[in-house]
Coordinates of C-alpha atoms in Angstrom, one line a residue:
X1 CA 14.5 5.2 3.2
X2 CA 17.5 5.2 1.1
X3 CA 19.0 2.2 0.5
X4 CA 22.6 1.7 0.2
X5 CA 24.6 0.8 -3.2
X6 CA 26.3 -2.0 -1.6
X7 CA 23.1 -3.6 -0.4
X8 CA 22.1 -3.1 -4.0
X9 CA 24.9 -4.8 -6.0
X10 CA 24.1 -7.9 -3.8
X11 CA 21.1 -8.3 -4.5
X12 CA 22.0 -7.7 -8.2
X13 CA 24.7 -10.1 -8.3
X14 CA 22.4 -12.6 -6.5
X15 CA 19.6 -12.2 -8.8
X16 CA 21.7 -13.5 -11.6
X17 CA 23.2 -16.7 -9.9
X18 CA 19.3 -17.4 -9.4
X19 CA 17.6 -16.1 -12.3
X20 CA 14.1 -18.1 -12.6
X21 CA 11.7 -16.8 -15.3
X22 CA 9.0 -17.7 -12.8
X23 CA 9.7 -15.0 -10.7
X24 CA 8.8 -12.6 -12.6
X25 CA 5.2 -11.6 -11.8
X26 CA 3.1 -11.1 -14.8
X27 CA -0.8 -9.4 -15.0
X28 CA -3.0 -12.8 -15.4
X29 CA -4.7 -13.1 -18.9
X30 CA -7.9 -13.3 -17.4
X31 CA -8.0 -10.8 -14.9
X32 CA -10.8 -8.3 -15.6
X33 CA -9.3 -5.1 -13.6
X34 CA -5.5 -4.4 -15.1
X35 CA -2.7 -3.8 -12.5
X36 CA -1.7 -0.5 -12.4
X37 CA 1.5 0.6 -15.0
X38 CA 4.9 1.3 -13.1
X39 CA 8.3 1.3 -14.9
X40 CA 10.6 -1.3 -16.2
X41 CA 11.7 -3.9 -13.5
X42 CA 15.2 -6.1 -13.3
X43 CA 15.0 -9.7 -12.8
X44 CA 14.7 -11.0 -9.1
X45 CA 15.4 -7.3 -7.5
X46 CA 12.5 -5.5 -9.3
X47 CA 12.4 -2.2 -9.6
X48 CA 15.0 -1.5 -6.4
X49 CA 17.1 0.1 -8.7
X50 CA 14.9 3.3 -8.8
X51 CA 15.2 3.6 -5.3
X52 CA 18.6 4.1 -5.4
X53 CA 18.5 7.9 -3.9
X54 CA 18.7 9.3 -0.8
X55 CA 15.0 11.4 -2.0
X56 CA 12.8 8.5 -2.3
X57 CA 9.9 10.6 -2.4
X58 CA 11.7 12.8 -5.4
X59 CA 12.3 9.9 -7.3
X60 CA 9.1 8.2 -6.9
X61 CA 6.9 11.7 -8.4
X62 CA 9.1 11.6 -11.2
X63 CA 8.4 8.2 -12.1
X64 CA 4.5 9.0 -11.5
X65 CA 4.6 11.6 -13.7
X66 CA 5.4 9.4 -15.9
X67 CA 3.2 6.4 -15.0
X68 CA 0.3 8.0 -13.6
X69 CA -0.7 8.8 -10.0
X70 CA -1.6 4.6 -9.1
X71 CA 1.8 3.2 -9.7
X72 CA 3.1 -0.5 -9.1
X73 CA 6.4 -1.3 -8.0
X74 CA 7.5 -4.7 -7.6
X75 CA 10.1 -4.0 -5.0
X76 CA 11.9 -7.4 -4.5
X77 CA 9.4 -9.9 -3.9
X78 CA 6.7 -7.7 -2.9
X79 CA 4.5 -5.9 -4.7
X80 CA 4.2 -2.1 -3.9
X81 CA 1.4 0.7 -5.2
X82 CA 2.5 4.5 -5.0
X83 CA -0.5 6.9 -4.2
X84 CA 0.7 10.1 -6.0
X85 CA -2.8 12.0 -6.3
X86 CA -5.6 13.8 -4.1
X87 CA -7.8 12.0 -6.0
X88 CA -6.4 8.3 -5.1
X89 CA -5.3 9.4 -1.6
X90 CA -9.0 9.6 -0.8
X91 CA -10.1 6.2 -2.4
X92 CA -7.5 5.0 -0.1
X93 CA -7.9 6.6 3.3
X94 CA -11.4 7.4 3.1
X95 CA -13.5 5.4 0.2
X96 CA -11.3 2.0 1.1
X97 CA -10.3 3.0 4.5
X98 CA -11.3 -0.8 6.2
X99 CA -9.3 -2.6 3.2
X100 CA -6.1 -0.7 4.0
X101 CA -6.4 -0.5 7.6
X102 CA -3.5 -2.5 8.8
X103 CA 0.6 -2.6 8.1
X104 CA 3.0 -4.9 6.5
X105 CA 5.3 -6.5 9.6
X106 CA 8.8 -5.1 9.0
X107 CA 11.8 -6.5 10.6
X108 CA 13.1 -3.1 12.8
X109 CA 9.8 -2.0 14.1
X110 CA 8.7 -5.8 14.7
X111 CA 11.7 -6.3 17.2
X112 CA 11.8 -2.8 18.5
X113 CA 8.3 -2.5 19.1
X114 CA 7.6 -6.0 20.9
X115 CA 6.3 -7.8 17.7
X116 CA 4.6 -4.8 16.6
X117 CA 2.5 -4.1 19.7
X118 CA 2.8 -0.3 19.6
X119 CA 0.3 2.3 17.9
X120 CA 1.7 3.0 14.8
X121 CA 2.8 -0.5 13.3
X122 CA 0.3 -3.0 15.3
X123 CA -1.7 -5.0 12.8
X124 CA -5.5 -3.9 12.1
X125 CA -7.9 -5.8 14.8
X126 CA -9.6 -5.3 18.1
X127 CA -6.4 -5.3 19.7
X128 CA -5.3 -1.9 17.6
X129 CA -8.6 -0.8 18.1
X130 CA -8.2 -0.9 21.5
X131 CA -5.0 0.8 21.7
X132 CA -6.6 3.7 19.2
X133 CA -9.0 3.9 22.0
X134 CA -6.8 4.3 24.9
X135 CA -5.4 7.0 23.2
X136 CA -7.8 8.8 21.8
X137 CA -9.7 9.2 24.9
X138 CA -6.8 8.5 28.2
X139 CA -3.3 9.6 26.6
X140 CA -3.6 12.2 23.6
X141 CA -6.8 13.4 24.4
X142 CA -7.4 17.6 23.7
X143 CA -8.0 17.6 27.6
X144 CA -4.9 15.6 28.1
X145 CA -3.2 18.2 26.0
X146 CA -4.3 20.9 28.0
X147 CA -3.2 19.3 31.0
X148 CA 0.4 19.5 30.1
X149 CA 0.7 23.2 29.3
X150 CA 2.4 24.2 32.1
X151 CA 5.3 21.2 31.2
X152 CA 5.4 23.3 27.6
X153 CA 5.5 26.5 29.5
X154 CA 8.1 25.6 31.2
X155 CA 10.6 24.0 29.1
X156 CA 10.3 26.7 26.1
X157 CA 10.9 29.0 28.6
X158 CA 14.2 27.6 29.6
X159 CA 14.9 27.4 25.9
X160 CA 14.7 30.7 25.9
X161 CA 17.1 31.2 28.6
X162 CA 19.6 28.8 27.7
X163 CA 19.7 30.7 24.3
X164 CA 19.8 34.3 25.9
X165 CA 22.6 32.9 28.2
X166 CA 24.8 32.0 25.2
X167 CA 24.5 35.5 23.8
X168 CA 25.3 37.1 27.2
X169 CA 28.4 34.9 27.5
X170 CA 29.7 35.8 24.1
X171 CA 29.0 39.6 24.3
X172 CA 30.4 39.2 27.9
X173 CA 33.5 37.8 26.6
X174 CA 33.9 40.4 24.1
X175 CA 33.8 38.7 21.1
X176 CA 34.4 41.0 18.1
X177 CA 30.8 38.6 16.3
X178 CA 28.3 36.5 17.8
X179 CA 27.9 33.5 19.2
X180 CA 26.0 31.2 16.4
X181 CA 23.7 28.7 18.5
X182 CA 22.9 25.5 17.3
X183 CA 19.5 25.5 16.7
X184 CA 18.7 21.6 16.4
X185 CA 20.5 20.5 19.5
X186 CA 18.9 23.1 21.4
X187 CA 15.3 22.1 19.7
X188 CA 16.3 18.2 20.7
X189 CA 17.1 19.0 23.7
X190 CA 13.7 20.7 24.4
X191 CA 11.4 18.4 22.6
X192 CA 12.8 15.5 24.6
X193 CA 12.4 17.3 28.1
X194 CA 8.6 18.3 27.5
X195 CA 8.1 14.4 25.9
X196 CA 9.8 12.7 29.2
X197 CA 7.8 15.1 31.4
X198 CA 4.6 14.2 29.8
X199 CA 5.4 10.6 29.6
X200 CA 6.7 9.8 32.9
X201 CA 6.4 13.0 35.1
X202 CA 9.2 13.9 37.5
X203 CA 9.8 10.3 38.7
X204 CA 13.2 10.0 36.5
X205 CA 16.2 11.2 37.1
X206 CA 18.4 13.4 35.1
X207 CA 20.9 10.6 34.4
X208 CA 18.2 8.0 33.5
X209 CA 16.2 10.4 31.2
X210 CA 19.5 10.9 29.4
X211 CA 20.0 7.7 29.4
X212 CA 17.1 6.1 28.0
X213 CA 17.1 8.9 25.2
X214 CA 20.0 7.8 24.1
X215 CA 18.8 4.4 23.6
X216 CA 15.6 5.5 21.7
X217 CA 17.9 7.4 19.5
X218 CA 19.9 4.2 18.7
X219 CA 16.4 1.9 18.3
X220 CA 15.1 4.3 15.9
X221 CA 18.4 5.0 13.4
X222 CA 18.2 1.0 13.6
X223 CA 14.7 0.5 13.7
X224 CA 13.9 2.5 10.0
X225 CA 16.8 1.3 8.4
X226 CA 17.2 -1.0 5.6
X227 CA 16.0 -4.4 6.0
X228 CA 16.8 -7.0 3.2
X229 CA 14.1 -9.6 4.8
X230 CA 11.2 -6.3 4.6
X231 CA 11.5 -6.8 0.2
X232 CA 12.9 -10.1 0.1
X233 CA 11.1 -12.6 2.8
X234 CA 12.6 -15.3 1.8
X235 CA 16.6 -13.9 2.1
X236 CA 15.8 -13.3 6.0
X237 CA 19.1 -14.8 6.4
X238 CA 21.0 -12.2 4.6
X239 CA 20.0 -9.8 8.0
X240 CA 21.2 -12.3 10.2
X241 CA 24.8 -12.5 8.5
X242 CA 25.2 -8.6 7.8
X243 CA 24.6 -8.1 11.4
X244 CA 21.0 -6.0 11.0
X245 CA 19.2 -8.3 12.8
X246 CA 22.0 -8.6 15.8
X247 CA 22.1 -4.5 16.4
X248 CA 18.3 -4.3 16.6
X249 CA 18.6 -6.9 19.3
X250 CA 20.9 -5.1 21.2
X251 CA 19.0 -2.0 21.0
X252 CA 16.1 -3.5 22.0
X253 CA 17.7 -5.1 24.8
X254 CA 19.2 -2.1 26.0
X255 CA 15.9 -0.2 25.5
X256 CA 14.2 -2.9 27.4
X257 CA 15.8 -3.1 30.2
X258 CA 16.2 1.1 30.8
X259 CA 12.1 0.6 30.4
X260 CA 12.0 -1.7 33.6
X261 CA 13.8 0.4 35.9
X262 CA 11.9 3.5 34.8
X263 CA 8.5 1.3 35.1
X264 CA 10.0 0.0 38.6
X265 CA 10.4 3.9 39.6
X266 CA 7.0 4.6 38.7
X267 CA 5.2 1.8 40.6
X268 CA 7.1 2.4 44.1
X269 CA 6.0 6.5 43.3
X270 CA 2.7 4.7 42.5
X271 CA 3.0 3.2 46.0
X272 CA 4.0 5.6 48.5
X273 CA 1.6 7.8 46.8
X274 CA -1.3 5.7 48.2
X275 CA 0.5 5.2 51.9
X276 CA 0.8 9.2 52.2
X277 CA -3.5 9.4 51.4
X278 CA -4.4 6.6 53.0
X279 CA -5.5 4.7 50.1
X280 CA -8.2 7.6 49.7
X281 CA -7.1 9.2 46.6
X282 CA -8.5 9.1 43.1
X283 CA -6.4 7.7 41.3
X284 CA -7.1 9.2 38.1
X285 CA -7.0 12.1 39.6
X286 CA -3.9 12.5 40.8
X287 CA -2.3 11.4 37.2
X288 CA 0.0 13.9 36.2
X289 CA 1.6 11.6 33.4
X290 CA 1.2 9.0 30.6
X291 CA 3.0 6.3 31.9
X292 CA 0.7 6.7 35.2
X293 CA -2.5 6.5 33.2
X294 CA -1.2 3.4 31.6
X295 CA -0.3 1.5 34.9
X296 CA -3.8 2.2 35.9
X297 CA -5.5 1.2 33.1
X298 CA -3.1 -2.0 33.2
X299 CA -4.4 -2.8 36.6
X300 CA -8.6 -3.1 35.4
X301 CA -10.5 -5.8 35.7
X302 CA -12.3 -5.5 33.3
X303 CA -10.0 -4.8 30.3
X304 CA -11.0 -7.1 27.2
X305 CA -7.7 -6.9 25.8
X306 CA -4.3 -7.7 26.8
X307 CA -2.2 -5.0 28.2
X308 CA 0.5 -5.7 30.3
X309 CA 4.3 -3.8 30.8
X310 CA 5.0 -5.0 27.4
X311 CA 2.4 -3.3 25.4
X312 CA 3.1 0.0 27.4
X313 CA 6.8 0.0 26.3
X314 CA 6.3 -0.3 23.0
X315 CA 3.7 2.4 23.3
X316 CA 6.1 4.9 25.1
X317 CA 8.3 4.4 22.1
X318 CA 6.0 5.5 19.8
X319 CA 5.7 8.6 22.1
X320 CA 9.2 9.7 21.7
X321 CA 9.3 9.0 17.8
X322 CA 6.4 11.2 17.5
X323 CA 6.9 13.8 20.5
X324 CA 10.9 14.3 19.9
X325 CA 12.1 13.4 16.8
X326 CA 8.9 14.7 14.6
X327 CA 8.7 18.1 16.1
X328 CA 12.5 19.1 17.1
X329 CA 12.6 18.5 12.9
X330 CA 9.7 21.1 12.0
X331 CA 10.7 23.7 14.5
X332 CA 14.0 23.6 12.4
X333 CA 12.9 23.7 9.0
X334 CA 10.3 26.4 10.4
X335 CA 13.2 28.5 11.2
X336 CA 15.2 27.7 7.9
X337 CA 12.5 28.8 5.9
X338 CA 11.7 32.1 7.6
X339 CA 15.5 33.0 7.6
X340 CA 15.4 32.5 3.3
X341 CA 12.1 34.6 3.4
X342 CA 12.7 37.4 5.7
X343 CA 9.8 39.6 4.3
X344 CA 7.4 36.6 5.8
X345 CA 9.9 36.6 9.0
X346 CA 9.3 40.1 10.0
X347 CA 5.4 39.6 9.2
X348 CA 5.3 36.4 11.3
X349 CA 7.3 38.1 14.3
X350 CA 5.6 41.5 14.2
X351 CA 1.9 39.3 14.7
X352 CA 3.9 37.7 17.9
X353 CA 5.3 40.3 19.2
X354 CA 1.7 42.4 18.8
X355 CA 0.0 39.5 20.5
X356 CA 2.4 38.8 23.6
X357 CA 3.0 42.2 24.0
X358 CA 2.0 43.0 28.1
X359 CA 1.2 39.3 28.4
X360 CA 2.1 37.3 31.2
X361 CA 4.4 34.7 29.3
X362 CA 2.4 31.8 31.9
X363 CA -0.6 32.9 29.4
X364 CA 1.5 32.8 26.1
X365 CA -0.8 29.8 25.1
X366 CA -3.8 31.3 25.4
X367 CA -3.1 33.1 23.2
X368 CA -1.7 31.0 20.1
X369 CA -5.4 31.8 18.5
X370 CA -4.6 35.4 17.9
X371 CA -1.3 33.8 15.7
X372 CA -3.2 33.7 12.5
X373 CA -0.2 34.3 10.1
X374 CA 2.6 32.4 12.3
X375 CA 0.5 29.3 12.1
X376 CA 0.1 29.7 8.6
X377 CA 3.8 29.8 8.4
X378 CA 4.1 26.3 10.2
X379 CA 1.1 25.0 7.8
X380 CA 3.0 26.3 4.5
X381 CA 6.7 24.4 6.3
X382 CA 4.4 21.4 7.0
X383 CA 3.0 21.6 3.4
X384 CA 6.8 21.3 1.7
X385 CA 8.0 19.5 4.8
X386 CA 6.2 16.4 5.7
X387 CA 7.8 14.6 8.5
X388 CA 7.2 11.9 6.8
X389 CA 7.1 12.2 3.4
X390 CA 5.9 8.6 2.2
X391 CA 3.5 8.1 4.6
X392 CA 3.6 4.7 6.6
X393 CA 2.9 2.2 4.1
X394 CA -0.3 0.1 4.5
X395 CA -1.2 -3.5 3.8
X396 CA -4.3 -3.9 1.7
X397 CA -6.4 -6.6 3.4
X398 CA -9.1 -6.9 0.6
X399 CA -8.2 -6.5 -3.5
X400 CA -10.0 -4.0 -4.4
X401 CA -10.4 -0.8 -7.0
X402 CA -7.9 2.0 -6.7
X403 CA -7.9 4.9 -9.7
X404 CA -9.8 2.2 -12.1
X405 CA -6.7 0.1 -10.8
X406 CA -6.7 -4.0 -9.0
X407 CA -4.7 -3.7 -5.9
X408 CA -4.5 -7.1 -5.0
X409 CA -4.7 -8.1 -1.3
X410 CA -1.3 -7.9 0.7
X411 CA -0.2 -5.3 -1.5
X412 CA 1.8 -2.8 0.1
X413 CA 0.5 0.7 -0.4
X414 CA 2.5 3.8 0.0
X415 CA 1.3 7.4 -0.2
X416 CA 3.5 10.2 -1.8
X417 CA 2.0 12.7 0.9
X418 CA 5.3 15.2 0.0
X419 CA 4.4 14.8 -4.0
X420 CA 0.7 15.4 -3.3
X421 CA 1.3 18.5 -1.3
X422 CA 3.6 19.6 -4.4
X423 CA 1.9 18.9 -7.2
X424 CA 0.8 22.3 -8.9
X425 CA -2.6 20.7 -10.1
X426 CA -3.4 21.9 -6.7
X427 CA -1.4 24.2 -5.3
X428 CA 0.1 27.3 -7.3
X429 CA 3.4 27.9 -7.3
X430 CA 3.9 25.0 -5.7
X431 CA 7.8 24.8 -4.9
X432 CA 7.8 28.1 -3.2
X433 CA 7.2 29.4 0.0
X434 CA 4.2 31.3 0.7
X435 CA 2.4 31.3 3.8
X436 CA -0.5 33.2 2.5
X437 CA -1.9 30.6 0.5
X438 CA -3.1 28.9 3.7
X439 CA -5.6 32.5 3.8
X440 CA -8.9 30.8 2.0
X441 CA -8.3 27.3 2.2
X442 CA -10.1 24.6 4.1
X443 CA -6.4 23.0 4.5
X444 CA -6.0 21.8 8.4
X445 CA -3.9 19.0 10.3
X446 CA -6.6 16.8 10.0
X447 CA -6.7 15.2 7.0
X448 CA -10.3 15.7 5.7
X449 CA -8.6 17.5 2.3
X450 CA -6.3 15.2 0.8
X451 CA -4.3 18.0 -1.1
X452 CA -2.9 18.1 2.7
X453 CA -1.7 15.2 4.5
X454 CA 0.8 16.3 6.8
X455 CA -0.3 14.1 9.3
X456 CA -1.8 11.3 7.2
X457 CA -5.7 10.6 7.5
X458 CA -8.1 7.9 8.0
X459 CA -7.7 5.0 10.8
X460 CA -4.4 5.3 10.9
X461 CA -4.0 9.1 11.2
X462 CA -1.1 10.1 13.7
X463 CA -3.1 10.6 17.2
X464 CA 0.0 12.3 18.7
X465 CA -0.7 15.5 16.3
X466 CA -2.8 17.6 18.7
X467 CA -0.1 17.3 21.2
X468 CA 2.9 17.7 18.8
X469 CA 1.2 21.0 17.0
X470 CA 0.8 22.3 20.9
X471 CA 4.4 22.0 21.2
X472 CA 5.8 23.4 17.5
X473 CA 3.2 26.5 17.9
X474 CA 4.3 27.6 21.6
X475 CA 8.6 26.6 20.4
X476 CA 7.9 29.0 17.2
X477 CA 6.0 31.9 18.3
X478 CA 8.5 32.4 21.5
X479 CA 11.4 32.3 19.5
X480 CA 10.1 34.5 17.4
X481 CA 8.9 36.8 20.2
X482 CA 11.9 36.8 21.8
X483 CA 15.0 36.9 20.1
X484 CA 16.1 38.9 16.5
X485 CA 17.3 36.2 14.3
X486 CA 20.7 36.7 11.6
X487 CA 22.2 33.8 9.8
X488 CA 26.2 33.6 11.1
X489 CA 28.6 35.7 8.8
X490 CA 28.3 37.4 5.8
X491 CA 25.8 34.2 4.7
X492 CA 22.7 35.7 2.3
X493 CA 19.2 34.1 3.2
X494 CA 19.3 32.3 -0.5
X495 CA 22.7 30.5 0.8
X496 CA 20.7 28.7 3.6
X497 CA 21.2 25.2 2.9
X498 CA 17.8 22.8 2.6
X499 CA 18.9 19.6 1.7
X500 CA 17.0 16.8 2.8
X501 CA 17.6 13.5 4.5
X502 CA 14.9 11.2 4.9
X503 CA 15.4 8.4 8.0
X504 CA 12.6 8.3 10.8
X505 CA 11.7 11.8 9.7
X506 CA 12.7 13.9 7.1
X507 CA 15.2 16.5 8.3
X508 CA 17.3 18.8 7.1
X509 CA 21.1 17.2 6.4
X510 CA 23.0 19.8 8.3
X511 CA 22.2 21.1 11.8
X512 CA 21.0 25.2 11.6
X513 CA 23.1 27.7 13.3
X514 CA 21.4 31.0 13.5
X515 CA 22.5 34.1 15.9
X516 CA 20.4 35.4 18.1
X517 CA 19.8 38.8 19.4
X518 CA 17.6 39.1 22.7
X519 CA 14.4 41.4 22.0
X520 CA 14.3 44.0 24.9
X521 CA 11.3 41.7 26.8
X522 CA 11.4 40.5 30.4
X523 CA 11.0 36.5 30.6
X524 CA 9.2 37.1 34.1
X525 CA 6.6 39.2 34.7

């Protein structure tokens, strides 16, 4: 989260008409555990100031290498612990799982999300519990993945054609070069389709879909942005006369009421659906998507937890964050980095193209298994890549030890997942990109090695990962398998640009434009 220079001088300016020695938290002389070292902190603001970058993670490993892989940060008024190590990532997710279970309550996601009743940002308890439950075994389950395969199938397949029509119109026009296509909006645009599918089935219509992407777009620019009240509880008003908190209203609002009518939509398809079998029909059964499931399990008896319309929009948000935004990203950077290493490029589509080759593409998925090297390539993107590269922060519910370290309780602790999986105590050569690494290593998505958390681990793992690494795999390997890929001009693969920008995921900070060249394979078979 970068936060902006502006916001900063205010808060500097205000910390001197309000200096107060008191304020300035000092170790206790009696404490027998020491607090963990961290760098030099202003008056009132803390140590905001090095924060001041749009690479938070960046910033934050060079101050760890400097302080040690337990860091404190007293960011405004609240104190904040950096988890920079394997070693301390464990003690964290695994050893101290239970104590930092749960999540500080932050302004954006509070109102977005229904007063945090979604997945990712609800507060530990039975209630979370439940909702881990529900989807862990009704919505994200590996069956549930399975089940939406032919929704994958289908919309990478008219991401294919969309792309072969653009080179067709260009070499049909007779343009002396090629068409670049723009590979994010075209990644967007796919990602979004397969999520909505999955989510809500067909019962949308074009205009609405469109619509109500829109507005999760605009919730989640506002939702991770900037808060002053998230570091300094006690200037809530500061939101309030800056506008922050009025533009998250609106887009909730306007999120809100797009979820109604699509919920509305669903319930009369809900209804003629029982008329046409008589009131015979399983159900379950007959569940094609998530928001289905959800309306059914809203209507048991015997649920012993709340769960009304209200909880299930705030979970469908989480769905698109995850489902769109998080994968559309890694597709992109997968196919950045393969155009700066084209050695690994030809390697990665040769293996494709060797495993698809006389395959019905309706069986393309079946065969993902055979894609040893490709999905080392998307490990080795995921590895320097992180969608998120400070994991979600957690709220420590208990003090307790971390790296010989008191974390107090209600500490907010944040985990350098994007330093960890850099750090060359543990990986060699670890700013480059080499897919081979991932050869003899026990690395997976799951986060049982904690030199790997591209997911995050523990509780609070992402449970959307099976379902998003279904999606990346199948969007890779056919673009690989089906077009020849140049960068536009006379641009070398070194000239690629990869800066970073790091809001609700970290993507790159301009849009890829690649041209592509159809390989001589028949979509149909």
């Amino acid at each position: 989260m970068e936060i902006s220079r502006i916001g900063l001088i205010f808060l500097f300016l205000l910390s001197l008409l309000i200096l107060v020695s008191s304020l300035r938290q000092r170790p206790r002389a009696n404490s027998k555990k020491k607090r963990p070292p961290g760098p030099w902190a202003l008056p009132f603001v803390g140590s905001i100031h090095h924060m001041v970058t749009s690479q938070p993670q960046a910033a934050l490993r060079e101050l760890a290498d400097k302080h040690g892989p337990v860091m404190y940060l007293r960011l405004g008024q609240t104190d904040t612990v950096i988890v920079s190590s394997p070693a301390a990532a464990q003690e964290v997710l695994q050893a101290n799982d239970l104590d930092f279970a749960s999540r500080p309550c932050l302004i954006g996601p509070g109102i977005i999300c229904y007063g945090n009743l979604d997945v990712a940002f609800a507060p530990y308890g039975s209630y979370w519990r439940a909702l881990r439950k529900l989807c862990t075994i009704e919505l994200l389950s590996a069956r549930k993945v399975r089940h939406f395969a032919s929704y994958r199938e289908r919309q990478t397949m008219s991401l294919v054609a969309e792309i072969r029509a653009t080179a067709a119109a260009a070499a049909a026009a007779g343009a002396n070069k090629p068409k670049p296509v723009n590979i994010r909006g075209l990644l967007v645009s796919c990602t979004n389709t397969i999520t909505s599918l999955a989510t809500f089935g067909d019962v949308c219509s074009q205009e609405r879909k469109e619509q109500f992407l829109s507005a999760v777009a605009v919730a989640l620019n506002h939702s991770m942005g900037f808060c002053v009240s998230d570091m300094f509880p006690s200037l809530w008003f500061v939101d309030v006369v800056t506008g922050v908190t009025r533009r998250l209203w609106r887009a909730h609002r306007q999120l809100d009421e797009l979820f109604d009518k699509i919920i509305e939509d669903c319930e009369q398809r809900r209804k003629e659906r029982k008329v046409k079998s008589g009131g015979g029909e399983d159900e379950a059964a007959a569940e094609n998507d998530l928001l289905s499931i959800m309306l059914r399990v809203r209507d048991e008896e015997d649920l012993e937890f709340p769960f009304n319309n209200t909880n299930i929009k705030a979970i469908i948000f989480d769905l698109f964050t995850g489902g769109t935004e998080t994968i559309s990203s890694l597709a992109e950077w997968v196919m950045s980095e393969l155009m700066r290493h084209p050695g690994e490029m030809a390697k990665a589509q040769a293996e494709v193209r060797e495993a698809f080759n006389n395959i019905n593409p309706h069986h393309h998925e079946s065969c993902m298994d055979r894609l040893h090297y490709t999905r080392m390539v998307i490990k080795e993107t995921l590895r320097l890549h992180p969608p998120l590269p400070l994991l979600l922060p957690r709220l420590c519910r208990n003090t307790c030890d971390i790296g010989g370290f008191e974390i107090t309780k209600g500490s907010r602790v944040i985990i350098n997942a994007w330093a960890i999986a850099r750090s060359p105590m543990y990986w060699d050569n670890a700013e480059e990109f080499r897919p081979a690494r991932f050869e003899n290593t026990m690395a997976e998505y799951r986060g049982t090695e904690f030199y790997y958390l591209p997911f995050g681990s523990g509780r609070r793992m992402c449970p959307g990962s099976g379902f998003g690494m279904a999606t990346l795999e199948l969007i890779v390997a056919r673009l690989l398998y089906y077009f020849d890929w140049s960068l536009p001009g006379k641009m070398l693969p070194e000239e690629v640009n990869m800066e970073t920008i790091v809001g609700s995921t970290a993507r790159r900070r301009n849009q890829l434009h690649l041209v592509a060249t159809p390989y001589d394979v028949p979509i149909e078979m």
